[in-house]
PDB file of C-alpha atoms and ligand atoms in Angstrom:
ATOM      1  CA  MET A   1      -2.336  12.226   5.211  1.00  0.00           C
ATOM      2  CA  ALA A   2      -2.684  10.228   8.400  1.00  0.00           C
ATOM      3  CA  HIS A   3      -1.323  11.665  11.636  1.00  0.00           C
ATOM      4  CA  PRO A   4       0.772   9.363  13.880  1.00  0.00           C
ATOM      5  CA  TYR A   5      -2.084   9.465  16.398  1.00  0.00           C
ATOM      6  CA  HIS A   6      -4.524   8.041  13.845  1.00  0.00           C
ATOM      7  CA  HIS A   7      -2.044   5.310  12.893  1.00  0.00           C
ATOM      8  CA  ALA A   8      -1.797   4.499  16.624  1.00  0.00           C
ATOM      9  CA  VAL A   9      -5.594   4.307  16.956  1.00  0.00           C
ATOM     10  CA  SER A  10      -5.577   1.874  14.038  1.00  0.00           C
ATOM     11  CA  SER A  11      -2.895  -0.209  15.807  1.00  0.00           C
ATOM     12  CA  VAL A  12      -5.043  -0.376  18.959  1.00  0.00           C
ATOM     13  CA  LYS A  13      -7.937  -1.722  16.868  1.00  0.00           C
ATOM     14  CA  LYS A  14      -5.641  -4.423  15.420  1.00  0.00           C
ATOM     15  CA  TRP A  15      -3.671  -5.567  18.446  1.00  0.00           C
ATOM     16  CA  GLY A  16      -5.157  -3.930  21.555  1.00  0.00           C
ATOM     17  CA  GLY A  17      -3.274  -1.939  24.148  1.00  0.00           C
ATOM     18  CA  ALA A  18      -3.243   1.850  24.216  1.00  0.00           C
ATOM     19  CA  VAL A  19      -2.410   4.630  21.747  1.00  0.00           C
ATOM     20  CA  GLU A  20       0.702   5.433  23.792  1.00  0.00           C
ATOM     21  CA  ASP A  21       2.032   1.898  23.152  1.00  0.00           C
ATOM     22  CA  TYR A  22       2.377   2.667  19.451  1.00  0.00           C
ATOM     23  CA  LEU A  23       2.756   6.425  19.188  1.00  0.00           C
ATOM     24  CA  PRO A  24       6.595   6.503  19.445  1.00  0.00           C
ATOM     25  CA  ILE A  25       6.921   4.143  16.465  1.00  0.00           C
ATOM     26  CA  HIS A  26       4.363   5.946  14.295  1.00  0.00           C
ATOM     27  CA  SER A  27       5.842   9.330  15.227  1.00  0.00           C
ATOM     28  CA  TRP A  28       9.320   8.093  14.266  1.00  0.00           C
ATOM     29  CA  PHE A  29       8.091   7.143  10.799  1.00  0.00           C
ATOM     30  CA  ASP A  30       6.637  10.617  10.275  1.00  0.00           C
ATOM     31  CA  GLU A  31       9.444  12.672  11.838  1.00  0.00           C
ATOM     32  CA  SER A  32      10.722  13.305   8.328  1.00  0.00           C
ATOM     33  CA  LYS A  33       7.835  15.773   7.923  1.00  0.00           C
ATOM     34  CA  ALA A  34      10.084  18.132   9.864  1.00  0.00           C
ATOM     35  CA  ILE A  35      12.476  18.295   6.905  1.00  0.00           C
ATOM     36  CA  LEU A  36       9.941  18.135   4.048  1.00  0.00           C
ATOM     37  CA  ALA A  37       6.313  19.086   4.608  1.00  0.00           C
ATOM     38  CA  ASP A  38       4.743  17.239   1.659  1.00  0.00           C
ATOM     39  CA  PHE A  39       4.336  13.512   1.020  1.00  0.00           C
ATOM     40  CA  ARG A  40       7.887  13.199  -0.340  1.00  0.00           C
ATOM     41  CA  HIS A  41       9.074  13.087   3.278  1.00  0.00           C
ATOM     42  CA  ARG A  42       8.029   9.425   3.192  1.00  0.00           C
ATOM     43  CA  ALA A  43      11.031   8.524   1.009  1.00  0.00           C
ATOM     44  CA  LEU A  44      13.226   8.662   4.125  1.00  0.00           C
ATOM     45  CA  ARG A  45      11.568   5.881   6.192  1.00  0.00           C
ATOM     46  CA  HIS A  46       8.411   4.579   4.476  1.00  0.00           C
ATOM     47  CA  HIS A  47       9.922   1.482   2.846  1.00  0.00           C
ATOM     48  CA  ALA A  48      11.091  -2.035   3.743  1.00  0.00           C
ATOM     49  CA  GLU A  49      14.482  -0.874   5.050  1.00  0.00           C
ATOM     50  CA  GLY A  50      12.745   1.790   7.161  1.00  0.00           C
ATOM     51  CA  ILE A  51      10.623  -0.905   8.775  1.00  0.00           C
ATOM     52  CA  PHE A  52      13.759  -2.889   9.660  1.00  0.00           C
ATOM     53  CA  MET A  53      15.384   0.298  10.968  1.00  0.00           C
ATOM     54  CA  ALA A  54      12.392   0.794  13.278  1.00  0.00           C
ATOM     55  CA  GLU A  55      12.992  -2.726  14.559  1.00  0.00           C
ATOM     56  CA  ARG A  56      16.625  -1.855  15.363  1.00  0.00           C
ATOM     57  CA  ILE A  57      15.550   1.317  17.168  1.00  0.00           C
ATOM     58  CA  PHE A  58      12.522   0.031  19.084  1.00  0.00           C
ATOM     59  CA  GLY A  59      13.539  -3.614  19.467  1.00  0.00           C
ATOM     60  CA  THR A  60      12.312  -6.798  17.825  1.00  0.00           C
ATOM     61  CA  THR A  61       9.070  -6.731  19.824  1.00  0.00           C
ATOM     62  CA  ILE A  62       7.087  -4.231  21.866  1.00  0.00           C
ATOM     63  CA  THR A  63       5.145  -5.070  25.003  1.00  0.00           C
ATOM     64  CA  LEU A  64       1.749  -3.434  25.004  1.00  0.00           C
ATOM     65  CA  SER A  65       0.137  -2.028  28.146  1.00  0.00           C
ATOM     66  CA  SER A  66      -2.173  -5.056  27.983  1.00  0.00           C
ATOM     67  CA  GLY A  67       0.857  -7.321  28.407  1.00  0.00           C
ATOM     68  CA  ARG A  68       0.649  -8.659  24.867  1.00  0.00           C
ATOM     69  CA  VAL A  69       3.945  -8.830  22.971  1.00  0.00           C
ATOM     70  CA  ILE A  70       3.896  -8.083  19.234  1.00  0.00           C
ATOM     71  CA  PRO A  71       6.624  -7.746  16.589  1.00  0.00           C
ATOM     72  CA  THR A  72       7.704  -4.143  16.020  1.00  0.00           C
ATOM     73  CA  ARG A  73       7.751  -4.810  12.289  1.00  0.00           C
ATOM     74  CA  TRP A  74       3.982  -5.399  12.349  1.00  0.00           C
ATOM     75  CA  VAL A  75       3.533  -1.803  13.447  1.00  0.00           C
ATOM     76  CA  GLY A  76       5.897  -0.493  10.775  1.00  0.00           C
ATOM     77  CA  GLU A  77       4.241  -2.560   8.066  1.00  0.00           C
ATOM     78  CA  GLN A  78       0.830  -1.275   9.153  1.00  0.00           C
ATOM     79  CA  HIS A  79       2.036   2.342   9.042  1.00  0.00           C
ATOM     80  CA  VAL A  80       3.586   2.093   5.583  1.00  0.00           C
ATOM     81  CA  ARG A  81       0.626   0.172   4.135  1.00  0.00           C
ATOM     82  CA  GLU A  82      -1.836   2.714   5.519  1.00  0.00           C
ATOM     83  CA  ASP A  83       0.122   5.575   3.946  1.00  0.00           C
ATOM     84  CA  LEU A  84       1.120   3.995   0.627  1.00  0.00           C
ATOM     85  CA  GLY A  85      -1.149   0.983   0.092  1.00  0.00           C
ATOM     86  CA  ARG A  86       1.897  -1.302  -0.094  1.00  0.00           C
ATOM     87  CA  ILE A  87       5.447  -1.654   1.205  1.00  0.00           C
ATOM     88  CA  PRO A  88       7.893  -0.304  -1.371  1.00  0.00           C
ATOM     89  CA  SER A  89      11.631  -0.909  -1.294  1.00  0.00           C
ATOM     90  CA  PHE A  90      13.996   2.055  -1.095  1.00  0.00           C
ATOM     91  CA  ALA A  91      14.832   1.280  -4.739  1.00  0.00           C
ATOM     92  CA  ASP A  92      11.213   2.130  -5.632  1.00  0.00           C
ATOM     93  CA  TRP A  93      11.702   5.595  -4.122  1.00  0.00           C
ATOM     94  CA  ALA A  94      15.162   6.031  -5.684  1.00  0.00           C
ATOM     95  CA  ARG A  95      13.830   5.295  -9.170  1.00  0.00           C
ATOM     96  CA  ALA A  96      11.540   8.318  -8.744  1.00  0.00           C
ATOM     97  CA  ILE A  97      14.488  10.674  -8.107  1.00  0.00           C
ATOM     98  CA  ARG A  98      15.319  12.756 -11.172  1.00  0.00           C
ATOM     99  CA  PRO A  99      19.117  12.668 -11.481  1.00  0.00           C
ATOM    100  CA  GLU A 100      20.899  16.040 -11.333  1.00  0.00           C
ATOM    101  CA  PRO A 101      24.557  16.666 -12.319  1.00  0.00           C
ATOM    102  CA  TRP A 102      25.582  17.568  -8.756  1.00  0.00           C
ATOM    103  CA  MET A 103      24.535  14.092  -7.526  1.00  0.00           C
ATOM    104  CA  GLY A 104      27.378  12.399  -9.394  1.00  0.00           C
ATOM    105  CA  LYS A 105      30.003  15.111  -9.157  1.00  0.00           C
ATOM    106  CA  ALA A 106      33.161  13.799  -7.606  1.00  0.00           C
ATOM    107  CA  GLU A 107      36.231  15.764  -6.649  1.00  0.00           C
ATOM    108  CA  LYS A 108      39.670  14.403  -7.368  1.00  0.00           C
ATOM    109  CA  LEU A 109      41.168  13.105  -4.192  1.00  0.00           C
ATOM    110  CA  SER A 110      44.507  14.743  -4.932  1.00  0.00           C
ATOM    111  CA  HIS A 111      45.746  14.383  -1.388  1.00  0.00           C
ATOM    112  CA  LEU A 112      45.776  10.611  -1.886  1.00  0.00           C
ATOM    113  CA  ASP A 113      48.360  11.000  -4.671  1.00  0.00           C
ATOM    114  CA  GLU A 114      50.881  12.647  -2.360  1.00  0.00           C
ATOM    115  CA  GLN A 115      53.851  10.617  -1.306  1.00  0.00           C
ATOM    116  CA  PRO A 116      54.286   9.984   2.373  1.00  0.00           C
ATOM    117  CA  ASN A 117      56.505  12.535   4.066  1.00  0.00           C
ATOM    118  CA  GLU A 118      59.927  10.868   3.872  1.00  0.00           C
ATOM    119  CA  SER A 119      61.773  13.673   5.636  1.00  0.00           C
ATOM    120  CA  ILE A 120      60.637  12.392   8.984  1.00  0.00           C
ATOM    121  CA  THR A 121      63.115   9.932  10.399  1.00  0.00           C
ATOM    122  CA  THR A 122      62.775   7.767  13.381  1.00  0.00           C
TER     123      THR A 122
HETATM  124 ZN1  LIG B   1       3.557   8.079   7.615  1.00  0.00          ZN
END
C-alpha cells in the first residue's frame, strides 16, 4: 500500500516540482485510512467522483514550485491508478457492498401526516 509521500515522489518524476507540491492532494485521498485501516478505505475517494471532488477542493489546476501549472485531476488519476491499476466509478465500489437489512430500513414519517395546527389564528 503506497504512502502519500511515495505517490508524491511519483508525481515529481512525472511533472517535476517538489514532493510538497503534491502531498496535500495525495494525503487527502488517503485520509480515509483514519476511519478504516485496510484497503477498503479506498471506497470513499478512490474513484472517478473522488478525483472530481479533489478538483473542487484543490482547484482546477495546481502551480508547482517550478512554476509549471498542471491539472489537479492528473494528480488524482495518478494516485488512483497507482493504487488500483485503473479508475473505477463509485458504482464499481457500491456493487461490492453486501446489502444488509438495516441499509434499506425506513421509518414512517408519521409527523408528515399530521394536519397543520388550525387552532392558531392570525
Ligand atoms: Zn491511496
